[in-house]
PDB file of C-alpha atoms in Angstrom:
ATOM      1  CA  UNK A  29      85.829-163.668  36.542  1.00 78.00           C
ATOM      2  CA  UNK A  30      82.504-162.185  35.807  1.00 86.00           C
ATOM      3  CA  UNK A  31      79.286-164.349  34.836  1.00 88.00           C
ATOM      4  CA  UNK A  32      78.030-162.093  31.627  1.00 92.00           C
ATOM      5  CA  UNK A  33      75.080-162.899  29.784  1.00 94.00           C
ATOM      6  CA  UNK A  34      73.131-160.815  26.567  1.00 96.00           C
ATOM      7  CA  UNK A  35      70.092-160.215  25.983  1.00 96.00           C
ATOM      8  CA  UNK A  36      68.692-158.452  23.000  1.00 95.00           C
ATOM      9  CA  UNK A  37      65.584-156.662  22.367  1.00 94.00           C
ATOM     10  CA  UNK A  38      63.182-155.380  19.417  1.00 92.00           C
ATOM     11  CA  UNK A  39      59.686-156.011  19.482  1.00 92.00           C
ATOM     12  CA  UNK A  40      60.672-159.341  22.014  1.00 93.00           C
ATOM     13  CA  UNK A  41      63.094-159.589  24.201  1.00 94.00           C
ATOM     14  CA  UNK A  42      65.250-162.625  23.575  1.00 93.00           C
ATOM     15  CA  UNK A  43      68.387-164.475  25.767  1.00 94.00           C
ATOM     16  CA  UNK A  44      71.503-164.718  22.960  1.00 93.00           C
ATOM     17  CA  UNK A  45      73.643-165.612  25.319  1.00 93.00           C
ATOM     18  CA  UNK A  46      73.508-167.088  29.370  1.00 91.00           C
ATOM     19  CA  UNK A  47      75.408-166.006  32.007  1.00 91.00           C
ATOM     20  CA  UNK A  48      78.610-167.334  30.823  1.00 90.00           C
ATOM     21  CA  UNK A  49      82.390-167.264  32.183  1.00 90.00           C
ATOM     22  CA  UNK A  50      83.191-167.961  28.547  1.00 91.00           C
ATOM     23  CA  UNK A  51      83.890-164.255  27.044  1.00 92.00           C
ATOM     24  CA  UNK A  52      84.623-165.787  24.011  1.00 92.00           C
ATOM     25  CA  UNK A  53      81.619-167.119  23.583  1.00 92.00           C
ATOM     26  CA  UNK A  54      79.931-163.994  24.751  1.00 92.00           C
ATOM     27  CA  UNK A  55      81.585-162.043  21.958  1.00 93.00           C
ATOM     28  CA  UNK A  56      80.859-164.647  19.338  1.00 93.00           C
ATOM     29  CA  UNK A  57      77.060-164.273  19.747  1.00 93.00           C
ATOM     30  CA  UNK A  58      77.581-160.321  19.779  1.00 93.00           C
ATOM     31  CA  UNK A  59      79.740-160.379  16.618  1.00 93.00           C
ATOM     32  CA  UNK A  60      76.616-161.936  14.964  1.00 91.00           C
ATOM     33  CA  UNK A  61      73.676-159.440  16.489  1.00 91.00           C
ATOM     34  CA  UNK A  62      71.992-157.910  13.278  1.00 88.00           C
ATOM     35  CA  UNK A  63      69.940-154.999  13.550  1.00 86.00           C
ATOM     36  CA  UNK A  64      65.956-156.176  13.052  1.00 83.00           C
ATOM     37  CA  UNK A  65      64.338-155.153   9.602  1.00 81.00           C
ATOM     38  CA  UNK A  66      61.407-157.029   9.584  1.00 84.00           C
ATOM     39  CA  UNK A  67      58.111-155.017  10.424  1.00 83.00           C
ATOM     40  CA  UNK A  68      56.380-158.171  12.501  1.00 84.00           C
ATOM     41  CA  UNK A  69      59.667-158.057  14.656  1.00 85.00           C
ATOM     42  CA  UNK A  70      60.460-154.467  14.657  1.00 86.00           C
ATOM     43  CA  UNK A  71      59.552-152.631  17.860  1.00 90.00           C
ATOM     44  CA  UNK A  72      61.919-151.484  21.480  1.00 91.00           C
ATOM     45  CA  UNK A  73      60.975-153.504  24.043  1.00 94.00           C
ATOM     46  CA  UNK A  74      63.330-152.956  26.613  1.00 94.00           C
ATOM     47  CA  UNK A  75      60.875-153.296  29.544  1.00 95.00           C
ATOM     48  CA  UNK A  76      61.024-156.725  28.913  1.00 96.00           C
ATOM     49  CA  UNK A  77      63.975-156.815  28.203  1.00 96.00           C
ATOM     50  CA  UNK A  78      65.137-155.581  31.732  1.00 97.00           C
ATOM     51  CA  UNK A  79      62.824-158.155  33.595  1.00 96.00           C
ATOM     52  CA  UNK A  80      64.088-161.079  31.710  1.00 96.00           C
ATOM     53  CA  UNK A  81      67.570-160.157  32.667  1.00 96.00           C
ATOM     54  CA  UNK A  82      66.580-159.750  36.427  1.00 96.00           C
ATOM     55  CA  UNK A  83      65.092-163.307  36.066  1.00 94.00           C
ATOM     56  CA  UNK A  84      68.060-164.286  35.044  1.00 93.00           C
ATOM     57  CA  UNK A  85      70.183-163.181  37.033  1.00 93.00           C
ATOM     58  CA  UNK A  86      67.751-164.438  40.198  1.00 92.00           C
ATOM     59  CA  UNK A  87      68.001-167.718  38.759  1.00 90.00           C
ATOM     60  CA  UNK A  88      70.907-168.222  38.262  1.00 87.00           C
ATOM     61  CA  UNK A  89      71.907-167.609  42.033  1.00 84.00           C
ATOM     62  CA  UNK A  90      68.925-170.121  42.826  1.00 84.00           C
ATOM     63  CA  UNK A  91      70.311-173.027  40.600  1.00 81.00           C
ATOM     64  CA  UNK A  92      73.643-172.133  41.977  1.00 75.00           C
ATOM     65  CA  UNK A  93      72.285-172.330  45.931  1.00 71.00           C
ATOM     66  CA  UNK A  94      70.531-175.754  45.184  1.00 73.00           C
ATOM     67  CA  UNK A  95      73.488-177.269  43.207  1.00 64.00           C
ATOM     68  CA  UNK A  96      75.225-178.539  46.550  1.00 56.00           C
ATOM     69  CA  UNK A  97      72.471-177.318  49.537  1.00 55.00           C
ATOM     70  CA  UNK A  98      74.926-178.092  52.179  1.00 51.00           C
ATOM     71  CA  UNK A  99      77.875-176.259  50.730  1.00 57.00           C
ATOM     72  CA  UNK A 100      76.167-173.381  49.139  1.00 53.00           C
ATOM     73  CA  UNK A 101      73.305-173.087  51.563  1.00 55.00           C
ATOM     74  CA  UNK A 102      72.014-169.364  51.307  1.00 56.00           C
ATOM     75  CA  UNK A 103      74.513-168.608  48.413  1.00 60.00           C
ATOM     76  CA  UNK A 104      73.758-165.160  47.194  1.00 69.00           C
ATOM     77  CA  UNK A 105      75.830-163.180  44.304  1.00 75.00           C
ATOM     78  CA  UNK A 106      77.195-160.117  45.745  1.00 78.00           C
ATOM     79  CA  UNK A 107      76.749-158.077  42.545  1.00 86.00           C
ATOM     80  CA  UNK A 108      74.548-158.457  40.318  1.00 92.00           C
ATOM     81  CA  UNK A 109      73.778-155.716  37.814  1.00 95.00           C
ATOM     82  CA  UNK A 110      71.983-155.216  34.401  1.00 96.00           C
ATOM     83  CA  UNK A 111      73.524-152.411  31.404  1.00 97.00           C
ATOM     84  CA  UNK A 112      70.418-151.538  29.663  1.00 97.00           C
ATOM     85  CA  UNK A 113      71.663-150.053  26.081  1.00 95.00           C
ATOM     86  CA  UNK A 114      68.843-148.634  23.846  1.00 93.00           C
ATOM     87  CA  UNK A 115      69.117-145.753  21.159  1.00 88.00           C
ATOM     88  CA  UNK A 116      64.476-145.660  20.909  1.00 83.00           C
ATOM     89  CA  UNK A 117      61.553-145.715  22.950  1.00 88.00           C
ATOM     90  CA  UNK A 118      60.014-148.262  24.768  1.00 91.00           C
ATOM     91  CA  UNK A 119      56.510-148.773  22.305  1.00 90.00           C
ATOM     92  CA  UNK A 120      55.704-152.406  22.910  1.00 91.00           C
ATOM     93  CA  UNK A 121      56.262-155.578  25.166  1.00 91.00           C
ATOM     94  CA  UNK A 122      54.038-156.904  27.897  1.00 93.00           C
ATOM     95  CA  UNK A 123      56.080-154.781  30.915  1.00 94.00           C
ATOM     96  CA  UNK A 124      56.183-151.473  31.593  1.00 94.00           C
ATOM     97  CA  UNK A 125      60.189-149.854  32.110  1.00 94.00           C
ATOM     98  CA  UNK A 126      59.185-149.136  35.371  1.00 95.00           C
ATOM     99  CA  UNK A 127      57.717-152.700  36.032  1.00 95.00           C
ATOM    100  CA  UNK A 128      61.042-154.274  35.579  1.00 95.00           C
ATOM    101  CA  UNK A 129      62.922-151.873  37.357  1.00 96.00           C
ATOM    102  CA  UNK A 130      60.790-152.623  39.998  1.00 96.00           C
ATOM    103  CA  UNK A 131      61.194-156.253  39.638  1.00 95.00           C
ATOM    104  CA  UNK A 132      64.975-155.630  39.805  1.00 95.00           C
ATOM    105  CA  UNK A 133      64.879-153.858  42.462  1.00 95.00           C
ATOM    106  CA  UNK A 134      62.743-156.094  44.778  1.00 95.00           C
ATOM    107  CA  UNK A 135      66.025-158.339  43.641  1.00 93.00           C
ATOM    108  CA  UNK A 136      68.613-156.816  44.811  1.00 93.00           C
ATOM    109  CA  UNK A 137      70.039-156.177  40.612  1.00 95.00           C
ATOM    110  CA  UNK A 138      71.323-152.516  39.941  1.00 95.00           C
ATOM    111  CA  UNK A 139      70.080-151.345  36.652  1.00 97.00           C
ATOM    112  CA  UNK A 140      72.389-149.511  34.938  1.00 97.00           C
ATOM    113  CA  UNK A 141      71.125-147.401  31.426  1.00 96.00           C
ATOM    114  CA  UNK A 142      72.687-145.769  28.774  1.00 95.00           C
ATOM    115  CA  UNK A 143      70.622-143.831  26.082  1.00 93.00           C
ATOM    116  CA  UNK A 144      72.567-143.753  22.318  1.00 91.00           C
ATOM    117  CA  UNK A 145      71.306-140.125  21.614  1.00 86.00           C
ATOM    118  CA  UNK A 146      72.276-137.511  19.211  1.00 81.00           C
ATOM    119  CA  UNK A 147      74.229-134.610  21.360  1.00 73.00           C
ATOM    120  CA  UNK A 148      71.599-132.410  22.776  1.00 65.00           C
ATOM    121  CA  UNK A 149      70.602-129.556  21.325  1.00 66.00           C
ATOM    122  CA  UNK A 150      71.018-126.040  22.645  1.00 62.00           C
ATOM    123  CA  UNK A 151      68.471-123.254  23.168  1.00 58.00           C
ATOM    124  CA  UNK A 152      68.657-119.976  24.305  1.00 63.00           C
ATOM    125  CA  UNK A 153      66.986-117.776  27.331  1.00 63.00           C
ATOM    126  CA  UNK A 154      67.078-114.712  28.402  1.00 67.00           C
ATOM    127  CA  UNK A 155      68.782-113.936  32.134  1.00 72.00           C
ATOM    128  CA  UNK A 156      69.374-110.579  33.925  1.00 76.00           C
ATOM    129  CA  UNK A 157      72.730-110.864  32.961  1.00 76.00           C
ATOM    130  CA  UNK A 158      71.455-111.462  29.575  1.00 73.00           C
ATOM    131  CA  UNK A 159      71.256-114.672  26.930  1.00 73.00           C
ATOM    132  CA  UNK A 160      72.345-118.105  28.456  1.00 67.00           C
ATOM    133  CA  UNK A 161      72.691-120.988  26.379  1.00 63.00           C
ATOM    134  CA  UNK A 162      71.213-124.429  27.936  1.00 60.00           C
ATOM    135  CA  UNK A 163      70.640-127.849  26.821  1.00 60.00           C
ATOM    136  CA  UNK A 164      67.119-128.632  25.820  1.00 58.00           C
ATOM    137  CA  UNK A 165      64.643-130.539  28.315  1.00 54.00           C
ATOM    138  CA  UNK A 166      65.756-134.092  27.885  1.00 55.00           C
ATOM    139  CA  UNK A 167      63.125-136.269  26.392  1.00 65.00           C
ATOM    140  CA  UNK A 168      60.370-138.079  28.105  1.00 62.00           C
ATOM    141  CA  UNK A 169      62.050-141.615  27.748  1.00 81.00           C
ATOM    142  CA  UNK A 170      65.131-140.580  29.030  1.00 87.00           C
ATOM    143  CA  UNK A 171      63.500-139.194  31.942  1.00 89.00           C
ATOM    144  CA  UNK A 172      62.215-142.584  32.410  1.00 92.00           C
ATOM    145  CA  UNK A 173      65.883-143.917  31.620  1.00 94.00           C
ATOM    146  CA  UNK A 174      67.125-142.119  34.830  1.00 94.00           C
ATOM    147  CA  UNK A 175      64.368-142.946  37.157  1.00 94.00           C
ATOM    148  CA  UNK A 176      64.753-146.572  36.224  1.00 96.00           C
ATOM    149  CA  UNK A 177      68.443-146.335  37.139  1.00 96.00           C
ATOM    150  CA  UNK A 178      67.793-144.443  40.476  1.00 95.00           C
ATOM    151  CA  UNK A 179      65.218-146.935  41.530  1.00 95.00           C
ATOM    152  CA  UNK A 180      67.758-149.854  41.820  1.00 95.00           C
ATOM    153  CA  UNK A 181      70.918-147.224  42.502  1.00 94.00           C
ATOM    154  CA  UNK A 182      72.303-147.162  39.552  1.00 95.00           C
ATOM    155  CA  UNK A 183      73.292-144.883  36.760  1.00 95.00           C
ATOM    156  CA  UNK A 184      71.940-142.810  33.890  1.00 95.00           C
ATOM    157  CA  UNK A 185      74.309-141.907  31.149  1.00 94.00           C
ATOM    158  CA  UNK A 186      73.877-140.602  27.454  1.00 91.00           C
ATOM    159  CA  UNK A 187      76.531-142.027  24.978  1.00 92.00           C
ATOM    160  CA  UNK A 188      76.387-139.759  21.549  1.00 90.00           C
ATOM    161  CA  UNK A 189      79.448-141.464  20.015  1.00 92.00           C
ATOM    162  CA  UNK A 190      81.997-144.364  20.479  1.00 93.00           C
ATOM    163  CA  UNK A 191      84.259-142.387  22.421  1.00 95.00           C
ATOM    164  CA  UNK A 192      81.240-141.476  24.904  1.00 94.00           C
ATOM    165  CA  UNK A 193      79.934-144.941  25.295  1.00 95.00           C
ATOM    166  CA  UNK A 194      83.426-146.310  26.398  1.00 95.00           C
ATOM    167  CA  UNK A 195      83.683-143.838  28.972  1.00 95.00           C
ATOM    168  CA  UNK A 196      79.686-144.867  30.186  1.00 95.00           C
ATOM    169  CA  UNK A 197      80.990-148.795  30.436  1.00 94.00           C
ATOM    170  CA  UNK A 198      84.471-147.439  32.033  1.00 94.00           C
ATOM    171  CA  UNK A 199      82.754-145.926  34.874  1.00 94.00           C
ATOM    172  CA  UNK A 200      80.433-148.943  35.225  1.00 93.00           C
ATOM    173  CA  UNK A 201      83.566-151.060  35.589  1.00 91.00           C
ATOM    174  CA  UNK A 202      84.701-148.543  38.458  1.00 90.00           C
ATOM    175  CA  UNK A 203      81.504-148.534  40.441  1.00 88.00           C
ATOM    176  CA  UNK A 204      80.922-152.441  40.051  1.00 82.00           C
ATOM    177  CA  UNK A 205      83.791-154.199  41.928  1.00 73.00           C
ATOM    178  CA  UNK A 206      83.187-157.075  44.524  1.00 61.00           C
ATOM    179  CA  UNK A 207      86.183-158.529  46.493  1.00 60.00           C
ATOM    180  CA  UNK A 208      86.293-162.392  46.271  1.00 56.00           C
ATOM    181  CA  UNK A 209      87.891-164.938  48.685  1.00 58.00           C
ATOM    182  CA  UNK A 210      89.231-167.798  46.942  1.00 58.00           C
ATOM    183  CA  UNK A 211      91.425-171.250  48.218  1.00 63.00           C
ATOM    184  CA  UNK A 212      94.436-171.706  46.467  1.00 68.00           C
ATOM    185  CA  UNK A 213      96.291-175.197  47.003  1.00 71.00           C
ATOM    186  CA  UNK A 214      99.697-175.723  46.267  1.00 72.00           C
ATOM    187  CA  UNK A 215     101.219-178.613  45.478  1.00 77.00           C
ATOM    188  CA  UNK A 216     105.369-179.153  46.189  1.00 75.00           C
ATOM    189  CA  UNK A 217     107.791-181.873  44.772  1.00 77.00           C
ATOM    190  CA  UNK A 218     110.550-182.918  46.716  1.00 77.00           C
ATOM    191  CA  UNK A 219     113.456-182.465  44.242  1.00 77.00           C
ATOM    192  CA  UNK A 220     116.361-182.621  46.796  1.00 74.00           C
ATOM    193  CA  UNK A 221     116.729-186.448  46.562  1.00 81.00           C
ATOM    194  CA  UNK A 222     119.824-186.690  43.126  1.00 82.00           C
ATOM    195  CA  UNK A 223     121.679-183.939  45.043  1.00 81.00           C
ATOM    196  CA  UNK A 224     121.569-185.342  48.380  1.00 82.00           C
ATOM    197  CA  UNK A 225     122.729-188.946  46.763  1.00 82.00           C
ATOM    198  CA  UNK A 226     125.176-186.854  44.964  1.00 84.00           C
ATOM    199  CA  UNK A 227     126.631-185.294  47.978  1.00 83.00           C
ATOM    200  CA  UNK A 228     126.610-188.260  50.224  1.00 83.00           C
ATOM    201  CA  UNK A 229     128.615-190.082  47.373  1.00 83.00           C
ATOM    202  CA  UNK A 230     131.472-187.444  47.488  1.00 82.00           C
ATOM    203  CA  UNK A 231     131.696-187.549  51.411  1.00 81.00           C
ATOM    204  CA  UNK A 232     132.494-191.165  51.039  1.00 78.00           C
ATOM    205  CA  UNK A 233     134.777-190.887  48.179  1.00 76.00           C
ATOM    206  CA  UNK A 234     136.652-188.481  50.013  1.00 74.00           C
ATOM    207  CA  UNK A 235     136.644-190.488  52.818  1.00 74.00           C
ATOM    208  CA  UNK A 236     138.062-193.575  50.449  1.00 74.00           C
ATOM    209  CA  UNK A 237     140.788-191.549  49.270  1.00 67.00           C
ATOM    210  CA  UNK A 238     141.723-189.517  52.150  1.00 72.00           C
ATOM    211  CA  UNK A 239     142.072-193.030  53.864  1.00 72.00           C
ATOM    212  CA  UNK A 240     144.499-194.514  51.006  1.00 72.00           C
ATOM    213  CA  UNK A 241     145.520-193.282  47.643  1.00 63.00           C
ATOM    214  CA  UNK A 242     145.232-189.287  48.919  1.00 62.00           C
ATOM    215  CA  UNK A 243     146.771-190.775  52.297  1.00 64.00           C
ATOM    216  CA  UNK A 244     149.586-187.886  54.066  1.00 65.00           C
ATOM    217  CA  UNK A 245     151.505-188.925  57.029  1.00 62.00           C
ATOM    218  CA  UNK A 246     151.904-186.047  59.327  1.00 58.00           C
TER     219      UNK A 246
END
């Protein structure tokens, strides 16, 4: 019952697909997503990327208040969140990472970002107890990865395989759950009518009978 949309990014950021309750769909569009090859196009934009989904996402709820102004006056979506998926740095586009986390955040949209690493590498120091292995400093753009996240409350995860990733999107699907009130209407048909003909026509034949034919004299 979610509204999902996709938008992909290179050197522009680009709506596939619009908020949609058609998964189908959705998945259609993704089936076809090709990584880009050509150097004019090439490029990680995903600070664009991020405030074209927030606009989205703000419209959306706009068109949807102004649809019926009486009924939906006021409407606002109780969730609305952005997965931003990116395995490179942000090295073009016209907004900063920062800028459209901002943006979402000034809109109420939880960013959500997920960096397709290798697994991090290990180094070694030296400790009174003696040599400690620790990950390496993470990189500079996935410091930016988690501060984009924490701005609008959400979450900063590295995915290094398939396995990883699903886990990332599983505890996404945990954290983003909104309880909807819905009308149901049911309708009933009276199907009582045959047997109640049916019954009232053996009271009287047993009437008939017990009155002649089936007749016993005490």
């Amino acid at each position: 019952d979610d509204l999902i949309g996709l938008i992909t990014f290179a050197r522009y950021a680009d709506t596939v697909c619009p908020l949609t309750l058609s998964h189908d769909s959705l998945l259609y569009y993704i089936r076809g997503l090709e990584i880009e090859a050509r150097p004019n196009e090439d490029g990680t934009a995903f600070g664009d990327a991020v405030t074209l989904a927030a606009a989205r996402l703000k419209t959306a709820e706009e068109r949807y208040a102004t649809d019926e102004e009486e009924e939906n006056a006021g409407y606002e979506i109780k969730s609305k969140v952005i997965i931003l998926l990116t395995d490179g740095n942000n090295n073009c586009g016209r907004h900063l990472p920062m800028e459209g986390a901002a943006l979402a955040e000034h809109w109420g949209v939880r960013l959500h970002t997920i960096a397709i690493t290798d697994p991090p590498e290990m180094k070694t120091i030296q400790t009174p107890t003696g040599p400690v292995e620790v990950e390496e400093e993470p990189l500079v753009q996935e410091r930016i990865l988690e501060k984009m996240a924490e701005t609008t409350g959400g979450i900063y995860r590295r995915a290094t395989d398939e396995a990883s990733l699903r886990d990332v999107y599983a505890e996404i699907n945990a954290m983003e759950t909104s309880e909807i009130e819905t009308d149901r209407y049911h309708v009933y048909t009276d199907v009582f009518q045959p047997f109640a003909a049916l019954g009232l026509l053996l009271l009287v034949g047993h009437a008939a009978l017990t009155t002649t034919w089936l007749r016993r004299i005490p």
